[in-house]
Amino acid sequence: MNQQEKLDILKNILLTDERQYAEEISKKIKILEETINKQNQLSQKVDPIIDHKLEEFIKEMPKTLGPTITEALKSEIENSKDAVVEALFPIIGKMIKRYVQHEMQLLSEKINSQVSNTFSFKSLKRKFKAKKTGVSEGELVIQEQIKPVIEQLMVINKGSGLIISEYTRTKNIDEDMVAGMLTAIKSFAEDAFDKKEIELQYIEYEGYHVHLQNFSSYYIAVVISGSYNVIFKDELEDKLLNFAQNVINKEDLDDTSKLSEKLKLYFENENI
Amino acid sequence: MKISKKVVLIGHFGVGKSSLIRRFVENTFSDDYKVTIGVHIFKKKVAITEEDKDISLVIWDLEGNDDIRDTRTSYLLGTHAYIYVFDVSRPATYMTIKDDIDYLKQHCNKTLIKIVGNKEDLLTKEQIKQLNKEIEPLVDFYTSAKTGNEVDELFSKLAMELI
Ligand SMILES: Nc1nc2c(ncn2[C@@H]2O[C@H](COP(=O)(O)OP(=O)(O)OP(=O)(O)O)[C@@H](O)[C@H]2O)c(=O)[nH]1
Ligand SMILES: [Mg+2]
C-alpha cells in the first residue's frame, strides 16, 4: 500500500463517519421540529378547552367550594369566638354609631333648613348682634370654666369587676373598690331589667359623671368632672372605640402594666 | 405586677359575713346587726412574706338569703374564691350546706371554696367537736368575728392559696 492508498482509506473512514453523524443529527432535528410543531398544534387545540374549563371552574367555585369554605370559617369562628367578638365589637359599635350619627345629621340639617326658611333676615341680624354684645361670649366663658375633664379611666373585667388597667390624673380614690362597686351596680341595674341587651351606660356620683362603655369581656369606666354633655359624650365614645379597636389587643388584657402605659399615652393630654 | 383576686362571702342571713370582713379589714366588731342590702365591697392587701409578694383581696360581701339559688349570678362572675359562712349556733344556717356547696361547685368548679363556721364563741369546744362530726363536707375553719379567733388565719390561708 502506497502513501496514496493509505490516505484514501483513512479519508473513507473519516468521511463515512461524518456522513453518518450528520445524518443522525438531522434526524434528531427533525424529531425536535416535529415535537415542537405537534405541541403548537396541540396547544392550539387544547388551550381554548382549558381556558373554557378554567372560566367554568371560576364561575362554579363559589357554588362547589363555597359551602366547604363557609363551613370551615364557621367552625374556625366557633372555636375562637372570644377573639372574634373582641375584634368585632368596636368595629360594629362604630358602624352603628356612624349610621345613627348620619341619620341625626340629616334630621338636624332638615330642621335647620326649615328654621332658616322661617326666620326672617331681621331675626338673623339680631342673632349676630347678640353675639357681638358679648352675651354668648359670657356663655362661652362659663362653658370654659366647667369644661369636662377626665379624672380617671379604668378598664374593668366585666365579670369579676377587677381592674385590668387604669389611668388617674389625681390619685385619691381606691380604684379597686370603685371598680368592684361599679361592676356590682352595673350588674344589679342590668339584672333588674331582666334583659340581656340592656347595659348601664351612665352613673352620676357626687358631682362626678361616670361614663360606662361596654366591650365584650371588659368595660371602660371614665370618671369625669365638669360638664358632661352630648358633644363630649360623643367624642369620648369615639375615642374609646378607637382605643379599643386600634390600641388594645388580646395580650394587653393579660398584661396590666403594658396596657396602663398605653392608656397613659393615649389619654394623658386629653381634654377632648 | 399587681395581683388582685375577687373573694365572695356567701351564706344565710346574719351568720356574720359582714362581721368577719370588718374584723379582717378594720379589726373591729359590733353587736348591732346591720343587714347588708345588695353588696358591699372591701379591699385588703395581704403580704405573703414567704413569697415576697403582695396580694390585693377585693372582697364582695353579699346580702344573705334563705336560698343560695336566689343570689344574683352576675355577682358570682369571675370569682377566685368563695367563703361559705354558717352560724354554728343556728342549725338552719347549715342544714342545706351540702346542696349549697354543690351549687357553688356547679357554678364554677375550679373556684376555691372555704367553709367557715362562725360565732364559735357561742359554743364550747366540746360542742364544736360534736358539730364537726355531723357536718359534711368538711369545715375548714371555726371562727369568731367577735373575738377575732381564726379570722386572720382564714384570710391568710386563702391568700396563700390564691397566689
Ligand atoms: N357572738 C357572735 N356574734 C356575731 C359574730 N359574728 C357576727 N355576730 C353578730 O351576728 C349578727 C349578724 O352579723 P352580720 O355580720 O351582720 O351578718 P351577715 O352575714 O353579714 O348578715 P346579712 O348581711 O344580713 O346576710 C350581728 O349582730 C353580729 O354582731 C361572732 O363571731 N360571734
Ligand atoms: Mg352582711
Coordinates of C-alpha atoms and ligand atoms in Angstrom, one line a residue:
Chain A
M1 CA 0.0 0.0 0.0
N2 CA 1.4 3.2 -1.0
Q3 CA 1.0 6.5 0.5
Q4 CA -2.0 7.5 -1.6
E5 CA -3.9 4.3 -0.9
K6 CA -3.4 4.7 2.8
L7 CA -4.7 8.2 2.6
D8 CA -7.8 7.1 0.7
I9 CA -8.7 4.5 3.3
L10 CA -8.3 7.0 6.0
K11 CA -10.4 9.5 4.2
N12 CA -13.1 6.9 3.6
I13 CA -13.4 6.1 7.2
L14 CA -13.5 9.6 8.3
L15 CA -16.0 10.7 5.8
T16 CA -18.4 7.9 6.3
D17 CA -18.3 8.6 9.9
E18 CA -19.0 12.2 9.3
R19 CA -21.9 11.4 7.0
Q20 CA -23.4 9.1 9.5
Y21 CA -23.0 11.7 12.2
A22 CA -24.6 14.4 10.0
E23 CA -27.5 12.1 9.2
E24 CA -28.1 11.3 12.8
I25 CA -28.1 15.0 13.8
S26 CA -30.5 15.9 11.0
K27 CA -32.8 13.1 12.2
K28 CA -32.8 14.5 15.7
I29 CA -33.5 17.9 14.5
K30 CA -36.5 16.6 12.5
I31 CA -37.8 14.9 15.6
L32 CA -37.4 18.1 17.6
E33 CA -39.2 20.0 14.8
E34 CA -42.0 17.6 14.8
T35 CA -42.4 17.7 18.6
I36 CA -42.5 21.5 18.6
N37 CA -45.0 21.6 15.7
K38 CA -47.1 19.0 17.4
Q39 CA -47.1 20.9 20.6
N40 CA -48.1 24.0 18.8
Q41 CA -50.8 22.2 17.1
L42 CA -51.9 20.6 20.4
S43 CA -51.9 23.8 22.3
Q44 CA -53.9 25.4 19.6
K45 CA -56.5 22.7 20.1
V46 CA -56.2 22.3 23.9
D47 CA -55.8 25.9 25.1
P48 CA -59.3 27.0 24.4
I49 CA -60.6 24.0 26.2
I50 CA -58.5 24.7 29.2
D51 CA -59.5 28.4 29.1
H52 CA -63.1 27.4 28.9
K53 CA -62.8 24.9 31.8
L54 CA -61.0 27.4 33.9
E55 CA -63.6 30.0 33.3
E56 CA -66.3 27.5 34.2
F57 CA -64.3 26.5 37.3
I58 CA -64.1 30.1 38.5
K59 CA -67.8 30.5 37.8
E60 CA -68.7 27.3 39.7
M61 CA -66.2 27.8 42.5
P62 CA -68.5 29.7 44.9
K63 CA -71.1 27.0 44.3
T64 CA -68.9 24.0 44.8
L65 CA -66.3 25.2 47.3
G66 CA -68.5 27.9 48.9
P67 CA -70.2 25.6 51.4
T68 CA -66.9 24.0 52.4
I69 CA -65.3 27.3 52.9
T70 CA -68.2 28.7 54.8
E71 CA -68.3 25.6 57.0
A72 CA -64.5 25.9 57.7
L73 CA -64.9 29.6 58.6
K74 CA -67.9 28.8 60.7
S75 CA -66.1 26.2 62.8
E76 CA -63.0 28.4 62.9
I77 CA -65.1 31.3 64.3
E78 CA -66.9 28.9 66.6
N79 CA -63.6 27.7 68.0
S80 CA -62.2 31.2 68.7
K81 CA -65.4 33.0 69.4
D82 CA -63.9 35.2 72.1
A83 CA -61.2 36.5 69.8
V84 CA -63.7 37.3 67.0
V85 CA -66.1 39.0 69.3
E86 CA -63.2 41.0 70.8
A87 CA -62.1 42.1 67.4
L88 CA -65.6 42.9 66.0
F89 CA -67.1 44.6 69.0
P90 CA -65.5 48.0 68.5
I91 CA -66.0 47.9 64.7
I92 CA -69.7 47.1 64.9
G93 CA -70.2 49.6 67.6
K94 CA -68.6 52.2 65.4
M95 CA -70.7 51.3 62.4
I96 CA -73.9 51.6 64.3
K97 CA -72.8 54.8 65.8
R98 CA -71.8 56.2 62.4
Y99 CA -75.2 55.3 61.0
V100 CA -77.1 56.9 63.8
Q101 CA -74.9 59.9 63.6
H102 CA -75.5 60.2 59.9
E103 CA -79.3 60.0 60.4
M104 CA -79.2 62.5 63.1
Q105 CA -77.2 64.9 61.0
L106 CA -79.7 64.6 58.2
L107 CA -82.5 65.3 60.6
S108 CA -80.8 68.3 62.1
E109 CA -79.9 69.7 58.6
K110 CA -83.6 69.3 57.7
I111 CA -84.7 71.1 60.8
N112 CA -82.0 73.8 60.3
S113 CA -83.1 74.5 56.8
Q114 CA -86.7 74.8 57.9
V115 CA -85.7 77.1 60.7
S116 CA -83.7 79.4 58.5
N117 CA -86.5 79.4 56.0
T118 CA -89.0 80.6 58.5
F119 CA -86.7 83.1 60.2
S120 CA -86.6 86.5 58.7
F121 CA -83.5 88.3 57.8
K122 CA -84.2 90.6 60.7
S123 CA -84.0 87.9 63.3
L124 CA -80.7 86.8 61.9
K125 CA -79.3 90.2 62.3
R126 CA -80.5 90.3 65.9
K127 CA -78.7 87.0 66.4
F128 CA -75.4 88.4 65.2
K129 CA -75.8 91.4 67.3
A130 CA -76.4 89.3 70.4
K131 CA -73.1 87.6 69.7
K132 CA -71.3 90.9 69.4
T133 CA -72.8 92.3 72.6
G134 CA -70.9 89.5 74.4
V135 CA -73.9 87.6 75.7
S136 CA -72.8 84.3 74.2
E137 CA -69.2 85.1 74.9
G138 CA -70.1 85.1 78.6
E139 CA -71.7 81.7 78.0
L140 CA -68.5 80.6 76.3
V141 CA -66.5 81.7 79.3
I142 CA -68.8 79.7 81.6
Q143 CA -68.5 76.7 79.3
E144 CA -64.8 77.1 79.5
Q145 CA -64.9 77.1 83.3
I146 CA -66.8 73.9 83.6
K147 CA -65.3 72.1 80.6
P148 CA -65.3 68.3 81.2
V149 CA -62.1 66.8 82.4
I150 CA -61.3 63.1 82.5
E151 CA -60.2 62.4 86.1
Q152 CA -59.9 58.7 85.9
L153 CA -60.1 55.9 83.4
M154 CA -60.5 52.3 84.2
V155 CA -60.5 49.2 82.1
I156 CA -62.5 46.7 84.1
N157 CA -63.2 43.0 83.8
K158 CA -66.9 42.6 83.2
G159 CA -67.3 39.5 85.4
S160 CA -65.0 39.8 88.3
G161 CA -65.1 43.6 88.4
L162 CA -61.3 43.6 88.9
I163 CA -59.3 46.3 87.3
I164 CA -57.4 45.3 84.2
S165 CA -55.7 48.6 83.9
E166 CA -56.3 52.2 84.8
Y167 CA -55.1 55.8 84.4
T168 CA -55.7 58.5 87.0
R169 CA -54.9 62.2 86.9
T170 CA -55.1 62.5 90.7
K171 CA -54.8 59.6 93.0
N172 CA -57.4 60.0 95.6
I173 CA -59.7 57.0 95.5
D174 CA -59.2 53.3 95.8
E175 CA -59.8 52.2 92.2
D176 CA -60.2 48.5 93.1
M177 CA -63.2 49.2 95.3
V178 CA -64.7 51.7 92.9
A179 CA -64.3 49.2 90.1
G180 CA -65.9 46.5 92.1
M181 CA -68.8 48.8 93.2
L182 CA -69.4 50.0 89.6
T183 CA -69.5 46.4 88.4
A184 CA -71.9 45.4 91.2
I185 CA -74.2 48.4 90.4
K186 CA -74.0 47.7 86.7
S187 CA -75.0 44.0 87.2
F188 CA -77.7 45.0 89.6
A189 CA -79.2 47.5 87.2
E190 CA -78.8 45.2 84.3
D191 CA -80.4 42.3 86.2
A192 CA -83.2 44.5 87.3
F193 CA -84.3 45.0 83.7
D194 CA -84.1 41.3 83.1
K195 CA -83.0 41.8 79.6
K196 CA -79.6 40.8 78.4
E197 CA -79.2 43.7 75.9
I198 CA -79.6 46.5 78.3
E199 CA -76.4 47.8 79.6
L200 CA -75.9 50.6 82.1
Q201 CA -74.1 53.5 80.4
Y202 CA -74.0 56.3 82.8
I203 CA -73.9 56.9 86.6
E204 CA -73.8 60.3 88.4
Y205 CA -72.0 60.3 91.7
E206 CA -71.3 63.3 93.9
G207 CA -70.7 65.8 91.1
Y208 CA -68.8 63.3 89.1
H209 CA -70.1 61.7 85.9
V210 CA -69.2 58.2 85.3
H211 CA -69.3 57.1 81.6
L212 CA -69.5 53.4 81.1
Q213 CA -68.7 51.8 77.8
N214 CA -69.1 48.1 77.2
F215 CA -66.9 45.9 75.2
S216 CA -67.1 42.1 75.1
S217 CA -65.1 40.9 78.1
Y218 CA -64.4 44.2 79.7
Y219 CA -65.9 47.6 80.0
I220 CA -64.3 51.0 80.3
A221 CA -65.4 53.4 83.1
V222 CA -64.4 57.1 82.7
V223 CA -64.8 59.4 85.7
I224 CA -65.4 63.0 84.5
S225 CA -65.6 66.2 86.4
G226 CA -67.1 69.4 84.9
S227 CA -70.0 69.4 82.5
Y228 CA -70.7 66.2 80.7
N229 CA -72.7 67.0 77.6
V230 CA -73.8 65.2 74.4
I231 CA -70.9 66.5 72.3
F232 CA -68.4 65.4 74.9
K233 CA -70.0 62.1 75.3
D234 CA -69.9 61.6 71.6
E235 CA -66.3 62.4 71.2
L236 CA -65.4 60.3 74.2
E237 CA -67.3 57.3 72.8
D238 CA -65.4 57.6 69.5
K239 CA -62.1 57.9 71.3
L240 CA -62.8 54.8 73.4
L241 CA -64.0 52.8 70.4
N242 CA -60.8 53.8 68.6
F243 CA -58.7 52.9 71.6
A244 CA -60.4 49.5 71.9
Q245 CA -60.1 48.8 68.2
N246 CA -56.6 50.1 67.4
V247 CA -54.7 50.1 70.6
I248 CA -55.9 47.3 72.9
N249 CA -55.0 43.8 71.8
K250 CA -55.6 40.5 73.4
E251 CA -52.3 40.2 75.2
D252 CA -52.8 43.6 76.8
L253 CA -55.8 42.2 78.6
D254 CA -53.4 39.9 80.4
D255 CA -50.5 42.2 80.9
T256 CA -51.7 45.0 83.1
S257 CA -48.6 47.2 83.1
K258 CA -48.3 47.4 79.3
L259 CA -51.9 48.5 78.9
S260 CA -51.5 51.1 81.7
E261 CA -48.7 52.6 79.7
K262 CA -50.9 52.7 76.6
L263 CA -53.8 54.3 78.4
K264 CA -51.5 56.9 79.8
L265 CA -50.1 57.7 76.4
Y266 CA -53.5 57.9 74.8
F267 CA -55.4 59.9 77.3
E268 CA -52.8 61.9 79.2
N269 CA -53.0 65.0 77.1
E270 CA -56.7 64.6 76.6
N271 CA -59.2 67.3 77.1
I272 CA -61.3 66.2 74.2
Chain B
M1 CA -47.1 43.1 88.7
K2 CA -50.1 43.8 90.8
I3 CA -52.2 40.8 91.9
S4 CA -55.9 41.2 92.7
K5 CA -58.3 38.5 93.5
K6 CA -62.1 38.5 93.9
V7 CA -63.3 36.8 97.1
V8 CA -67.0 36.4 97.7
L9 CA -68.6 35.8 101.1
I10 CA -71.9 33.9 100.9
G11 CA -74.3 32.3 103.3
H12 CA -77.6 32.7 105.1
F13 CA -78.9 35.9 106.8
G14 CA -77.0 37.1 109.9
V15 CA -74.3 34.4 110.0
G16 CA -71.7 37.1 110.4
K17 CA -70.3 37.6 106.9
S18 CA -70.0 41.4 107.2
S19 CA -68.7 41.0 110.7
L20 CA -65.9 38.6 109.6
I21 CA -64.9 41.1 106.9
R22 CA -64.9 44.0 109.3
R23 CA -62.8 42.1 111.7
F24 CA -60.3 41.2 109.0
V25 CA -60.2 44.6 107.3
E26 CA -60.6 47.1 110.2
N27 CA -60.1 44.8 113.2
T28 CA -63.4 46.0 114.8
F29 CA -66.6 44.3 115.9
S30 CA -70.1 45.5 116.8
D31 CA -73.0 43.7 118.3
D32 CA -75.6 45.6 116.3
Y33 CA -76.9 43.9 113.3
K34 CA -77.0 45.9 110.1
V35 CA -78.4 43.9 107.3
T36 CA -76.4 44.0 104.1
I37 CA -78.5 45.0 101.2
G38 CA -77.2 44.2 97.7
V39 CA -73.4 44.0 98.0
H40 CA -70.6 45.8 99.8
I41 CA -67.1 45.8 98.5
F42 CA -64.0 45.9 100.7
K43 CA -60.3 45.6 99.9
K44 CA -57.3 44.5 101.9
K45 CA -53.7 44.0 100.8
V46 CA -52.2 40.8 102.2
A47 CA -48.4 40.4 102.3
I48 CA -47.2 36.9 101.6
T49 CA -43.8 37.1 103.3
E50 CA -42.7 33.6 102.1
E51 CA -43.1 34.6 98.5
D52 CA -42.2 38.2 99.0
K53 CA -45.4 39.2 97.2
D54 CA -48.5 41.4 97.9
I55 CA -52.0 40.3 97.0
S56 CA -55.0 42.5 97.0
L57 CA -58.2 40.8 98.1
V58 CA -61.2 42.5 96.7
I59 CA -63.9 41.2 99.0
W60 CA -67.6 41.1 98.0
D61 CA -69.9 41.0 100.9
L62 CA -73.2 39.7 99.6
E63 CA -76.6 40.1 101.2
G64 CA -77.6 36.9 103.0
N65 CA -80.6 34.9 101.9
D66 CA -82.5 31.7 102.7
D67 CA -81.7 30.0 99.5
I68 CA -78.3 30.3 97.8
R69 CA -80.0 30.0 94.4
D70 CA -81.6 33.4 95.0
T71 CA -78.1 35.0 94.8
R72 CA -77.6 37.2 91.7
T73 CA -75.4 35.1 89.5
S74 CA -73.8 38.2 88.0
Y75 CA -72.3 38.8 91.4
L76 CA -70.6 35.5 91.3
L77 CA -68.9 36.0 87.9
G78 CA -65.1 35.8 87.8
T79 CA -64.8 34.9 91.5
H80 CA -61.5 33.5 92.6
A81 CA -62.6 32.2 96.0
Y82 CA -65.8 31.7 98.0
I83 CA -66.1 31.8 101.7
Y84 CA -69.2 29.9 102.6
V85 CA -70.2 31.1 106.1
F86 CA -72.7 29.5 108.5
D87 CA -73.6 30.2 112.1
V88 CA -72.6 27.3 114.5
S89 CA -75.4 28.4 116.9
R90 CA -78.2 28.2 114.3
P91 CA -78.7 24.8 112.6
A92 CA -81.0 26.3 110.0
T93 CA -77.9 28.0 108.5
Y94 CA -76.1 24.7 107.9
M95 CA -79.0 22.4 107.1
T96 CA -78.6 22.9 103.4
I97 CA -74.8 23.2 103.3
K98 CA -74.2 20.1 101.1
D99 CA -76.6 21.3 98.5
D100 CA -75.3 24.8 98.7
I101 CA -71.7 23.8 98.2
D102 CA -72.7 21.6 95.3
Y103 CA -74.5 24.6 93.7
L104 CA -71.4 26.7 94.0
K105 CA -69.2 23.9 92.6
Q106 CA -71.6 23.6 89.7
H107 CA -71.3 27.2 89.0
C108 CA -67.5 27.3 88.8
N109 CA -65.9 24.1 89.7
K110 CA -62.4 25.4 89.7
T111 CA -63.0 28.1 92.2
L112 CA -61.6 27.8 95.7
I113 CA -64.2 27.3 98.4
K114 CA -63.6 27.7 102.1
I115 CA -66.3 26.5 104.5
V116 CA -66.4 28.5 107.7
G117 CA -68.5 28.0 110.9
N118 CA -68.7 31.4 112.6
K119 CA -69.7 32.5 116.1
E120 CA -67.7 29.7 117.6
D121 CA -67.5 31.8 120.8
L122 CA -71.1 30.8 121.4
L123 CA -70.4 27.1 121.7
T124 CA -68.0 25.1 123.9
K125 CA -65.0 23.3 122.5
E126 CA -66.9 20.0 123.1
Q127 CA -70.0 21.2 121.2
I128 CA -67.8 22.3 118.2
K129 CA -66.2 18.9 118.2
Q130 CA -69.6 17.2 118.1
L131 CA -70.9 19.6 115.4
N132 CA -67.8 19.0 113.3
K133 CA -68.6 15.3 113.2
E134 CA -72.1 16.0 111.9
I135 CA -71.4 18.4 109.1
E136 CA -70.4 17.3 105.7
P137 CA -68.5 18.4 103.7
L138 CA -65.5 19.2 105.9
V139 CA -65.5 22.6 107.6
D140 CA -62.2 24.5 107.0
F141 CA -62.3 27.0 109.9
Y142 CA -64.3 27.7 113.0
T143 CA -64.1 31.4 113.5
S144 CA -65.4 34.2 115.8
A145 CA -65.7 37.7 114.4
K146 CA -66.4 38.8 117.9
T147 CA -63.1 37.5 119.5
G148 CA -61.2 37.5 116.2
N149 CA -60.4 33.8 116.6
E150 CA -59.1 32.2 113.4
V151 CA -60.2 35.2 111.2
D152 CA -56.7 36.3 110.1
E153 CA -55.8 32.6 109.7
L154 CA -58.7 32.1 107.3
F155 CA -57.9 35.0 105.1
S156 CA -54.1 34.4 105.1
K157 CA -54.6 30.8 104.1
L158 CA -56.9 31.9 101.3
A159 CA -54.4 34.5 100.1
M160 CA -51.6 31.9 100.1
E161 CA -53.7 29.5 98.1
L162 CA -54.7 32.2 95.6
I163 CA -51.2 33.4 94.8
Ligands
LIG1 N1 -71.3 36.1 119.2 C1 -71.0 36.4 118.0 N2 -71.8 37.3 117.2 C2 -71.5 37.5 116.0 C3 -70.3 37.0 115.4 N3 -70.3 37.5 114.1 C4 -71.4 38.2 113.9 N4 -72.1 38.3 115.0 C5 -73.4 39.0 115.2 O1 -74.3 38.5 114.3 C6 -75.1 39.5 113.7 C7 -75.1 39.4 112.2 O2 -73.8 39.7 111.8 P1 -73.5 40.3 110.3 O3 -72.1 40.3 110.2 O4 -74.3 41.5 110.0 O5 -74.1 39.1 109.4 P2 -74.3 39.0 107.9 O6 -74.0 37.5 107.5 O7 -73.4 40.0 107.2 O8 -75.8 39.3 107.6 P3 -76.5 39.7 106.3 O9 -75.8 40.8 105.7 O10 -77.9 40.1 106.6 O11 -76.5 38.5 105.4 C8 -74.6 40.8 114.3 O12 -75.5 41.2 115.4 C9 -73.3 40.5 114.8 O13 -72.9 41.3 115.9 C10 -69.5 36.2 116.2 O14 -68.5 35.7 115.8 N5 -69.9 35.9 117.4
MG2 MG -73.9 41.4 105.9

